[in-house]
Amino acid sequence: MRKQPLFTLRPEADGDDKLAFLCEGEGEIEGDSKADTPDVPPSTDNTPQCLNKALEGLSSRWKNWWIRGILSLTMITGFFLIIYLGPIMLIFVVMSIQIKCFHEIITIGYRVYHSYDLPWFRTLSWYFLICVNYFFYGETVADYFGALVQREEPLQFLVRYHRFISFAVYLAGFCMFVLSLVKKHYRLQFYMFAWTHVTLLIVVTQSHLVIQNLFEGMIWFIVPISIVICNDIMAYIFGFFFGRTPLIKLSPKKTWEGFIGGFFATVVLSFFFAYLLSQYQYFVCPVEYNSETNRFAVECEPSNLFMIQEYTLPAVVQNAVRWKTVNLYPFQIHSIALSTFASLIGPFGGFFASGFKRAFKIKDFADTIPGHGGIMDRFDCQYLMATFVHVYIASFIRGPNPSKVLQQLLVLQPEQQLGIFNTLRNHLRENGMLPPAVEEAQ
């Protein structure tokens, strides 16, 4: 006999949507019944015809292997081309990916509930996206473009009152949402309000952290993203050829062999990739805006993190390899921590996305990339990684930033700047770093 679902959505007499709980039977949560969630139209196959024709003699398993492989190499090539174009292009790419991921998630919500004709749902969703981006990118301008702000009077006004303006703009959207409420759709409208805000938290906030990591140095942007890509590829390869043991029910195709093989391969490859990038000033220097050239500058004296250091090996390792010391960049050691997180914890971002897709009975978020699904399908682990890297830098790497302090000083009033100057001068004299003041002759 077919089991009753735990609860179903049933309109009541007053026109409001009520959740009518059915306590008869145990209820099937894992095998979601069709009554729980409206069906989402399936995604279509948009694989190029030329590729389909070239692979038509292969089984579906090997055909998918080649499609994923070819598209992966294409995306990796494009990624390195964008890196070559510089930080400003990377920022625009992050923004574009963020908008596309937001669109894919919001579209799922719209497809699920489109028959209810929720008023203003899509308009308000995009309005809130603009509000949150205005807030985060305004904070970035205030933090990293102080010299430009000091030069442009309109920017000074926007920066000074940035948070008040951001709150006022958001408040306007909040009021529009309240005014759009209609009696027969109350519950669904609040569902979608929460849907939009959770999407903003997952997508927009994390993409802001990606850009914050970029300003610490392109290596903090490139290495974490590359590590996640490497782990995804290595886990797929090991799982494809050696996978036998299922890893988690949310992703039936994931295997322990792929998970473990991807971990070791990622740690090793990231260690050598970190060594390669640590040699170049272009990657290790913080990204700063040069007001004289109106361009981003990546020139600096590399910190100790990117200077070769000698490390003494533990006695056990010395006996095994017959080496007493090794020369490494300290960043290589940090790369081990990053790759360990990307391999062991990062996949849970993918499992979370898999659970979301299973809840709405869809295979992929979209069909943007043949063989891969939507953009969100490729970046579900990247967002979790971005948060970890940001916290890791703040906890273990970042010290006081003289450039940021100077930019904050430049936006102060002249009297405040003079007061800070006098305090700093007296402090340096007390510590013997400046000669004592010469008293004027009476």
Tab-separated table of C-alpha atoms in Angstrom:
chain	number	residue	atom	x	y	z
A	1	MET	CA	0.000	0.000	0.000
A	2	ARG	CA	1.257	3.499	-0.839
A	3	LYS	CA	2.274	5.432	2.265
A	4	GLN	CA	0.804	8.821	3.019
A	5	PRO	CA	3.203	11.776	2.861
A	6	LEU	CA	4.092	13.413	6.178
A	7	PHE	CA	2.290	16.593	5.175
A	8	THR	CA	0.622	18.096	2.126
A	9	LEU	CA	-0.179	21.633	1.047
A	10	ARG	CA	-3.932	22.144	1.099
A	11	PRO	CA	-5.844	25.431	0.633
A	12	GLU	CA	-8.273	26.144	3.449
A	13	ALA	CA	-11.646	27.851	3.296
A	14	ASP	CA	-10.340	31.332	4.114
A	15	GLY	CA	-8.142	31.359	1.030
A	16	ASP	CA	-4.827	31.215	2.941
A	17	ASP	CA	-2.493	28.273	2.319
A	18	LYS	CA	-2.313	25.884	5.274
A	19	LEU	CA	0.007	22.963	5.911
A	20	ALA	CA	-2.308	20.106	6.795
A	21	PHE	CA	-0.313	17.487	8.703
A	22	LEU	CA	-1.306	13.907	8.093
A	23	CYS	CA	-0.374	11.716	11.056
A	24	GLU	CA	-1.735	8.523	9.568
A	25	GLY	CA	1.104	6.165	8.694
A	26	GLU	CA	4.793	6.829	9.080
A	27	GLY	CA	5.250	9.149	6.135
A	28	GLU	CA	8.034	8.973	3.571
A	29	ILE	CA	10.535	11.815	3.896
A	30	GLU	CA	13.390	10.387	1.907
A	31	GLY	CA	11.266	9.300	-1.020
A	32	ASP	CA	9.519	12.609	-1.623
A	33	SER	CA	6.072	12.022	-3.098
A	34	LYS	CA	4.735	14.098	-5.915
A	35	ALA	CA	2.253	15.714	-3.555
A	36	ASP	CA	5.045	17.365	-1.547
A	37	THR	CA	6.654	19.466	-4.220
A	38	PRO	CA	5.402	20.734	-7.555
A	39	ASP	CA	7.328	19.321	-10.488
A	40	VAL	CA	10.026	21.449	-12.109
A	41	PRO	CA	10.292	21.159	-15.892
A	42	PRO	CA	13.298	18.951	-16.758
A	43	SER	CA	16.384	20.584	-18.234
A	44	THR	CA	17.161	19.993	-21.881
A	45	ASP	CA	20.318	18.597	-23.467
A	46	ASN	CA	22.155	21.472	-25.150
A	47	THR	CA	25.291	19.542	-26.133
A	48	PRO	CA	26.575	20.872	-29.503
A	49	GLN	CA	25.418	18.708	-32.397
A	50	CYS	CA	28.974	18.331	-33.701
A	51	LEU	CA	30.037	16.849	-30.355
A	52	ASN	CA	27.024	14.530	-30.236
A	53	LYS	CA	27.784	13.319	-33.748
A	54	ALA	CA	31.468	12.712	-32.999
A	55	LEU	CA	30.602	10.637	-29.910
A	56	GLU	CA	27.481	8.871	-31.163
A	57	GLY	CA	29.128	5.429	-31.225
A	58	LEU	CA	30.022	5.494	-27.521
A	59	SER	CA	28.007	4.287	-24.565
A	60	SER	CA	26.269	6.974	-22.490
A	61	ARG	CA	28.882	6.523	-19.732
A	62	TRP	CA	31.862	7.188	-22.008
A	63	LYS	CA	30.001	9.833	-23.956
A	64	ASN	CA	29.414	11.775	-20.735
A	65	TRP	CA	33.105	11.268	-19.830
A	66	TRP	CA	34.289	12.873	-23.061
A	67	ILE	CA	31.756	15.715	-22.943
A	68	ARG	CA	32.710	16.572	-19.360
A	69	GLY	CA	36.418	16.294	-20.179
A	70	ILE	CA	36.306	18.524	-23.256
A	71	LEU	CA	34.172	21.173	-21.577
A	72	SER	CA	36.349	21.062	-18.431
A	73	LEU	CA	39.510	21.722	-20.456
A	74	THR	CA	37.730	24.555	-22.262
A	75	MET	CA	36.659	26.176	-18.975
A	76	ILE	CA	40.131	25.786	-17.441
A	77	THR	CA	41.684	27.423	-20.501
A	78	GLY	CA	39.209	30.297	-20.233
A	79	PHE	CA	39.973	30.634	-16.518
A	80	PHE	CA	43.713	31.093	-17.146
A	81	LEU	CA	42.981	33.556	-19.948
A	82	ILE	CA	40.897	35.653	-17.556
A	83	ILE	CA	43.739	35.555	-14.999
A	84	TYR	CA	46.050	36.902	-17.683
A	85	LEU	CA	43.669	39.835	-18.276
A	86	GLY	CA	44.142	40.989	-14.690
A	87	PRO	CA	42.260	41.647	-11.434
A	88	ILE	CA	39.574	43.948	-12.829
A	89	MET	CA	38.461	41.268	-15.290
A	90	LEU	CA	38.388	38.694	-12.480
A	91	ILE	CA	36.082	40.966	-10.474
A	92	PHE	CA	33.687	41.277	-13.424
A	93	VAL	CA	33.736	37.512	-13.940
A	94	VAL	CA	32.927	36.911	-10.250
A	95	MET	CA	30.020	39.363	-10.554
A	96	SER	CA	28.740	37.629	-13.705
A	97	ILE	CA	28.936	34.185	-12.090
A	98	GLN	CA	27.169	35.490	-8.996
A	99	ILE	CA	24.295	36.904	-11.065
A	100	LYS	CA	23.957	33.674	-13.081
A	101	CYS	CA	23.938	31.498	-9.936
A	102	PHE	CA	21.291	33.752	-8.381
A	103	HIS	CA	19.233	33.541	-11.571
A	104	GLU	CA	19.392	29.732	-11.621
A	105	ILE	CA	18.221	29.350	-8.009
A	106	ILE	CA	15.487	31.985	-8.267
A	107	THR	CA	14.271	30.442	-11.535
A	108	ILE	CA	13.764	27.118	-9.766
A	109	GLY	CA	11.559	28.869	-7.215
A	110	TYR	CA	9.641	30.619	-9.963
A	111	ARG	CA	9.075	27.371	-11.854
A	112	VAL	CA	7.937	25.562	-8.725
A	113	TYR	CA	5.366	28.212	-7.795
A	114	HIS	CA	4.638	29.918	-11.126
A	115	SER	CA	1.089	28.577	-11.230
A	116	TYR	CA	0.261	30.617	-8.117
A	117	ASP	CA	1.141	33.835	-9.934
A	118	LEU	CA	2.871	35.367	-6.909
A	119	PRO	CA	2.794	39.167	-7.272
A	120	TRP	CA	6.131	40.964	-7.638
A	121	PHE	CA	8.174	37.835	-6.795
A	122	ARG	CA	10.751	38.059	-9.609
A	123	THR	CA	10.915	41.863	-9.554
A	124	LEU	CA	11.555	42.005	-5.809
A	125	SER	CA	14.110	39.172	-6.001
A	126	TRP	CA	16.224	41.126	-8.489
A	127	TYR	CA	15.678	44.337	-6.563
A	128	PHE	CA	17.103	42.754	-3.400
A	129	LEU	CA	20.048	41.419	-5.429
A	130	ILE	CA	20.841	44.985	-6.548
A	131	CYS	CA	20.501	46.267	-2.950
A	132	VAL	CA	22.881	43.698	-1.488
A	133	ASN	CA	25.422	44.183	-4.267
A	134	TYR	CA	25.281	47.941	-3.777
A	135	PHE	CA	26.078	47.450	-0.088
A	136	PHE	CA	28.966	44.990	-0.570
A	137	TYR	CA	30.624	46.704	-3.519
A	138	GLY	CA	30.237	50.057	-1.795
A	139	GLU	CA	32.137	48.623	1.165
A	140	THR	CA	34.846	47.438	-1.246
A	141	VAL	CA	35.160	50.903	-2.795
A	142	ALA	CA	35.480	52.475	0.657
A	143	ASP	CA	38.137	49.972	1.750
A	144	TYR	CA	40.338	49.742	-1.340
A	145	PHE	CA	39.753	52.897	-3.386
A	146	GLY	CA	40.358	55.568	-0.756
A	147	ALA	CA	42.556	57.701	-3.007
A	148	LEU	CA	39.907	57.744	-5.746
A	149	VAL	CA	37.185	58.584	-3.220
A	150	GLN	CA	39.282	61.465	-1.883
A	151	ARG	CA	39.515	62.915	-5.400
A	152	GLU	CA	35.837	62.680	-6.355
A	153	GLU	CA	33.392	64.717	-4.263
A	154	PRO	CA	30.248	62.700	-5.215
A	155	LEU	CA	32.018	59.510	-4.091
A	156	GLN	CA	32.877	61.138	-0.753
A	157	PHE	CA	29.178	61.721	-0.112
A	158	LEU	CA	28.238	58.157	-1.145
A	159	VAL	CA	30.971	56.594	0.977
A	160	ARG	CA	30.223	58.702	4.057
A	161	TYR	CA	26.528	57.794	4.037
A	162	HIS	CA	26.911	54.426	2.331
A	163	ARG	CA	25.382	52.246	5.034
A	164	PHE	CA	22.437	54.575	5.593
A	165	ILE	CA	21.738	54.684	1.841
A	166	SER	CA	22.029	50.880	1.630
A	167	PHE	CA	19.584	50.446	4.511
A	168	ALA	CA	17.124	52.951	3.013
A	169	VAL	CA	17.220	51.192	-0.377
A	170	TYR	CA	16.657	47.796	1.251
A	171	LEU	CA	13.866	49.208	3.404
A	172	ALA	CA	12.068	50.392	0.262
A	173	GLY	CA	12.129	46.820	-1.065
A	174	PHE	CA	10.916	45.484	2.272
A	175	CYS	CA	7.963	47.867	2.209
A	176	MET	CA	7.174	46.894	-1.389
A	177	PHE	CA	7.086	43.241	-0.333
A	178	VAL	CA	4.677	43.981	2.535
A	179	LEU	CA	2.422	45.992	0.217
A	180	SER	CA	2.432	43.134	-2.329
A	181	LEU	CA	1.005	40.611	0.167
A	182	VAL	CA	-2.387	39.218	-0.839
A	183	LYS	CA	-4.616	37.109	1.372
A	184	LYS	CA	-4.690	33.935	-0.680
A	185	HIS	CA	-0.881	33.777	-1.067
A	186	TYR	CA	0.473	34.826	2.349
A	187	ARG	CA	2.337	31.611	3.138
A	188	LEU	CA	3.848	31.159	-0.318
A	189	GLN	CA	4.917	34.785	-0.488
A	190	PHE	CA	6.822	34.421	2.779
A	191	TYR	CA	8.333	31.173	1.479
A	192	MET	CA	9.687	33.005	-1.518
A	193	PHE	CA	10.836	35.988	0.572
A	194	ALA	CA	12.914	33.548	2.644
A	195	TRP	CA	14.021	31.751	-0.546
A	196	THR	CA	15.373	35.012	-1.975
A	197	HIS	CA	17.229	35.986	1.200
A	198	VAL	CA	18.826	32.574	1.700
A	199	THR	CA	19.947	32.710	-1.939
A	200	LEU	CA	21.458	36.145	-1.341
A	201	LEU	CA	23.275	34.812	1.730
A	202	ILE	CA	24.701	31.822	-0.136
A	203	VAL	CA	25.570	33.494	-3.427
A	204	VAL	CA	26.159	37.228	-2.992
A	205	THR	CA	27.864	37.167	0.410
A	206	GLN	CA	30.246	34.407	-0.668
A	207	SER	CA	31.118	36.104	-3.953
A	208	HIS	CA	31.955	39.249	-1.961
A	209	LEU	CA	34.385	37.159	0.098
A	210	VAL	CA	35.949	35.857	-3.118
A	211	ILE	CA	36.710	39.451	-4.138
A	212	GLN	CA	38.046	40.243	-0.658
A	213	ASN	CA	40.412	37.277	-1.004
A	214	LEU	CA	41.506	38.571	-4.407
A	215	PHE	CA	42.609	41.898	-2.934
A	216	GLU	CA	44.870	40.020	-0.494
A	217	GLY	CA	46.805	38.770	-3.519
A	218	MET	CA	45.770	36.887	-6.625
A	219	ILE	CA	47.339	33.717	-5.214
A	220	TRP	CA	44.591	33.651	-2.553
A	221	PHE	CA	42.046	33.730	-5.365
A	222	ILE	CA	43.684	31.379	-7.861
A	223	VAL	CA	44.941	28.607	-5.575
A	224	PRO	CA	41.661	27.954	-3.666
A	225	ILE	CA	39.592	27.953	-6.861
A	226	SER	CA	42.121	25.695	-8.617
A	227	ILE	CA	42.193	23.332	-5.627
A	228	VAL	CA	38.421	22.854	-5.750
A	229	ILE	CA	38.538	22.298	-9.524
A	230	CYS	CA	41.407	19.820	-9.083
A	231	ASN	CA	39.566	17.915	-6.368
A	232	ASP	CA	36.418	17.760	-8.484
A	233	ILE	CA	38.338	16.389	-11.474
A	234	MET	CA	40.478	13.947	-9.491
A	235	ALA	CA	37.520	12.614	-7.518
A	236	TYR	CA	35.623	12.105	-10.788
A	237	ILE	CA	38.555	10.277	-12.418
A	238	PHE	CA	39.215	7.997	-9.430
A	239	GLY	CA	35.499	7.339	-9.027
A	240	PHE	CA	35.033	6.657	-12.743
A	241	PHE	CA	37.781	4.043	-12.960
A	242	PHE	CA	37.945	2.616	-9.428
A	243	GLY	CA	34.662	3.599	-7.753
A	244	ARG	CA	32.800	0.688	-6.149
A	245	THR	CA	31.666	1.838	-2.690
A	246	PRO	CA	28.864	4.455	-2.470
A	247	LEU	CA	29.794	7.466	-0.363
A	248	ILE	CA	26.514	9.214	0.462
A	249	LYS	CA	22.866	8.679	-0.479
A	250	LEU	CA	22.414	12.304	-1.549
A	251	SER	CA	24.876	11.727	-4.413
A	252	PRO	CA	24.591	8.076	-5.495
A	253	LYS	CA	27.422	8.417	-8.040
A	254	LYS	CA	29.938	9.614	-5.429
A	255	THR	CA	32.209	6.845	-4.117
A	256	TRP	CA	34.707	6.405	-1.310
A	257	GLU	CA	37.395	5.575	-3.873
A	258	GLY	CA	36.827	8.878	-5.638
A	259	PHE	CA	36.676	10.797	-2.351
A	260	ILE	CA	39.948	9.350	-0.987
A	261	GLY	CA	41.791	9.395	-4.321
A	262	GLY	CA	40.717	12.984	-4.938
A	263	PHE	CA	41.992	13.990	-1.485
A	264	PHE	CA	45.542	12.675	-1.935
A	265	ALA	CA	45.840	13.868	-5.542
A	266	THR	CA	44.595	17.350	-4.592
A	267	VAL	CA	47.024	17.751	-1.665
A	268	VAL	CA	50.013	16.749	-3.813
A	269	LEU	CA	49.096	18.842	-6.851
A	270	SER	CA	48.217	21.930	-4.800
A	271	PHE	CA	51.563	21.709	-2.982
A	272	PHE	CA	53.476	21.995	-6.259
A	273	PHE	CA	51.063	24.541	-7.741
A	274	ALA	CA	51.607	26.759	-4.672
A	275	TYR	CA	55.386	26.448	-5.195
A	276	LEU	CA	55.009	27.581	-8.802
A	277	LEU	CA	52.858	30.660	-8.100
A	278	SER	CA	54.849	31.755	-5.029
A	279	GLN	CA	57.773	32.648	-7.299
A	280	TYR	CA	55.933	35.439	-9.116
A	281	GLN	CA	55.285	38.909	-7.740
A	282	TYR	CA	52.210	39.243	-9.954
A	283	PHE	CA	50.432	36.547	-7.949
A	284	VAL	CA	51.678	37.157	-4.391
A	285	CYS	CA	51.381	40.949	-4.048
A	286	PRO	CA	48.164	42.491	-2.677
A	287	VAL	CA	46.000	44.060	-5.369
A	288	GLU	CA	45.947	47.824	-4.827
A	289	TYR	CA	44.470	50.708	-6.763
A	290	ASN	CA	47.065	53.198	-8.040
A	291	SER	CA	45.486	56.653	-8.134
A	292	GLU	CA	48.273	58.064	-10.334
A	293	THR	CA	47.805	55.564	-13.148
A	294	ASN	CA	44.106	54.796	-12.439
A	295	ARG	CA	44.960	51.112	-12.611
A	296	PHE	CA	45.368	48.174	-10.274
A	297	ALA	CA	48.955	47.603	-9.164
A	298	VAL	CA	50.422	44.245	-8.106
A	299	GLU	CA	53.945	45.318	-7.245
A	300	CYS	CA	55.495	44.933	-3.810
A	301	GLU	CA	58.284	43.417	-1.776
A	302	PRO	CA	57.016	39.859	-1.195
A	303	SER	CA	56.249	39.058	2.432
A	304	ASN	CA	57.979	36.260	4.352
A	305	LEU	CA	55.089	34.032	3.368
A	306	PHE	CA	56.509	33.980	-0.158
A	307	MET	CA	60.222	33.782	0.686
A	308	ILE	CA	62.066	30.451	0.696
A	309	GLN	CA	62.572	29.184	4.252
A	310	GLU	CA	64.579	26.237	5.569
A	311	TYR	CA	62.648	23.710	7.636
A	312	THR	CA	64.062	20.874	9.730
A	313	LEU	CA	62.297	17.578	9.124
A	314	PRO	CA	61.077	15.390	12.021
A	315	ALA	CA	63.466	12.589	13.027
A	316	VAL	CA	61.162	9.888	11.662
A	317	VAL	CA	61.050	11.549	8.252
A	318	GLN	CA	64.824	12.132	8.295
A	319	ASN	CA	65.412	8.395	8.758
A	320	ALA	CA	63.031	7.565	5.929
A	321	VAL	CA	64.224	10.038	3.277
A	322	ARG	CA	67.742	10.788	4.602
A	323	TRP	CA	67.161	14.530	4.420
A	324	LYS	CA	67.608	16.766	7.444
A	325	THR	CA	66.127	19.963	6.022
A	326	VAL	CA	63.969	21.107	3.125
A	327	ASN	CA	63.562	24.515	1.511
A	328	LEU	CA	59.930	25.563	1.046
A	329	TYR	CA	57.774	28.602	0.683
A	330	PRO	CA	55.649	28.969	3.850
A	331	PHE	CA	52.634	29.341	1.566
A	332	GLN	CA	53.140	25.716	0.479
A	333	ILE	CA	52.410	24.626	4.038
A	334	HIS	CA	49.270	26.753	4.041
A	335	SER	CA	48.289	25.151	0.734
A	336	ILE	CA	48.123	21.786	2.519
A	337	ALA	CA	45.536	23.212	4.928
A	338	LEU	CA	43.562	24.713	2.035
A	339	SER	CA	43.611	21.512	-0.027
A	340	THR	CA	42.658	19.397	2.997
A	341	PHE	CA	39.584	21.559	3.578
A	342	ALA	CA	38.708	21.551	-0.135
A	343	SER	CA	38.948	17.744	-0.276
A	344	LEU	CA	37.316	16.741	3.012
A	345	ILE	CA	34.829	19.532	3.805
A	346	GLY	CA	34.383	21.268	0.432
A	347	PRO	CA	32.417	18.349	-1.089
A	348	PHE	CA	29.710	18.906	1.522
A	349	GLY	CA	28.813	22.044	-0.418
A	350	GLY	CA	28.137	19.722	-3.342
A	351	PHE	CA	26.170	17.325	-1.148
A	352	PHE	CA	24.080	20.258	0.092
A	353	ALA	CA	23.356	21.222	-3.522
A	354	SER	CA	22.501	17.594	-4.335
A	355	GLY	CA	19.999	17.505	-1.488
A	356	PHE	CA	18.455	20.733	-2.750
A	357	LYS	CA	18.092	19.315	-6.266
A	358	ARG	CA	16.625	16.055	-4.991
A	359	ALA	CA	14.092	18.041	-2.969
A	360	PHE	CA	12.790	19.571	-6.200
A	361	LYS	CA	13.344	16.501	-8.379
A	362	ILE	CA	15.798	18.115	-10.774
A	363	LYS	CA	19.093	16.778	-12.071
A	364	ASP	CA	20.900	20.107	-12.477
A	365	PHE	CA	20.327	23.758	-11.599
A	366	ALA	CA	20.292	24.580	-15.326
A	367	ASP	CA	21.661	23.308	-18.627
A	368	THR	CA	24.154	26.106	-19.305
A	369	ILE	CA	27.228	23.864	-19.639
A	370	PRO	CA	26.784	20.558	-21.516
A	371	GLY	CA	27.723	17.591	-19.343
A	372	HIS	CA	28.040	19.768	-16.249
A	373	GLY	CA	24.638	21.410	-15.758
A	374	GLY	CA	24.324	25.002	-14.628
A	375	ILE	CA	26.877	27.468	-13.341
A	376	MET	CA	25.724	26.745	-9.780
A	377	ASP	CA	26.494	23.046	-10.335
A	378	ARG	CA	30.133	24.018	-10.912
A	379	PHE	CA	30.397	26.511	-8.066
A	380	ASP	CA	28.493	24.812	-5.234
A	381	CYS	CA	31.787	23.920	-3.494
A	382	GLN	CA	33.542	27.188	-4.406
A	383	TYR	CA	31.312	29.298	-2.173
A	384	LEU	CA	32.076	27.206	0.905
A	385	MET	CA	35.770	27.383	0.044
A	386	ALA	CA	35.634	31.183	-0.303
A	387	THR	CA	34.324	31.544	3.246
A	388	PHE	CA	37.003	29.247	4.638
A	389	VAL	CA	39.815	31.105	2.859
A	390	HIS	CA	38.523	34.469	4.106
A	391	VAL	CA	38.367	33.202	7.706
A	392	TYR	CA	41.764	31.487	7.329
A	393	ILE	CA	43.434	34.696	6.114
A	394	ALA	CA	41.867	36.755	8.917
A	395	SER	CA	42.873	34.184	11.561
A	396	PHE	CA	46.357	33.091	10.516
A	397	ILE	CA	47.741	35.377	7.796
A	398	ARG	CA	46.604	38.978	7.775
A	399	GLY	CA	48.321	41.586	9.911
A	400	PRO	CA	47.734	45.334	10.043
A	401	ASN	CA	47.470	46.761	6.531
A	402	PRO	CA	49.299	50.138	6.281
A	403	SER	CA	47.721	50.883	2.920
A	404	LYS	CA	44.180	50.460	4.246
A	405	VAL	CA	44.970	52.524	7.358
A	406	LEU	CA	46.330	55.327	5.157
A	407	GLN	CA	43.218	55.286	2.970
A	408	GLN	CA	41.010	55.594	6.045
A	409	LEU	CA	43.106	58.520	7.301
A	410	LEU	CA	42.731	60.342	3.997
A	411	VAL	CA	38.940	60.560	4.321
A	412	LEU	CA	39.122	62.167	7.782
A	413	GLN	CA	38.709	65.890	8.411
A	414	PRO	CA	41.978	67.931	8.371
A	415	GLU	CA	41.730	68.576	12.124
A	416	GLN	CA	41.403	64.828	12.790
A	417	GLN	CA	44.354	64.076	10.519
A	418	LEU	CA	46.479	66.679	12.345
A	419	GLY	CA	45.547	65.207	15.723
A	420	ILE	CA	46.563	61.716	14.609
A	421	PHE	CA	49.808	63.098	13.156
A	422	ASN	CA	50.750	64.759	16.456
A	423	THR	CA	49.881	61.642	18.467
A	424	LEU	CA	51.950	59.440	16.142
A	425	ARG	CA	54.897	61.865	16.186
A	426	ASN	CA	54.947	61.953	19.992
A	427	HIS	CA	54.725	58.164	20.137
A	428	LEU	CA	57.695	57.762	17.780
A	429	ARG	CA	59.757	60.258	19.787
A	430	GLU	CA	59.021	58.418	23.036
A	431	ASN	CA	60.280	55.207	21.441
A	432	GLY	CA	63.458	56.868	20.161
A	433	MET	CA	62.531	56.491	16.493
A	434	LEU	CA	62.506	60.268	15.952
A	435	PRO	CA	64.909	62.849	17.393
A	436	PRO	CA	63.587	64.899	20.345
A	437	ALA	CA	61.857	68.161	19.506
A	438	VAL	CA	64.234	71.144	19.317
A	439	GLU	CA	62.997	73.813	21.735
A	440	GLU	CA	62.759	77.236	20.280
A	441	ALA	CA	65.104	79.868	21.714
A	442	GLN	CA	63.429	82.084	24.234
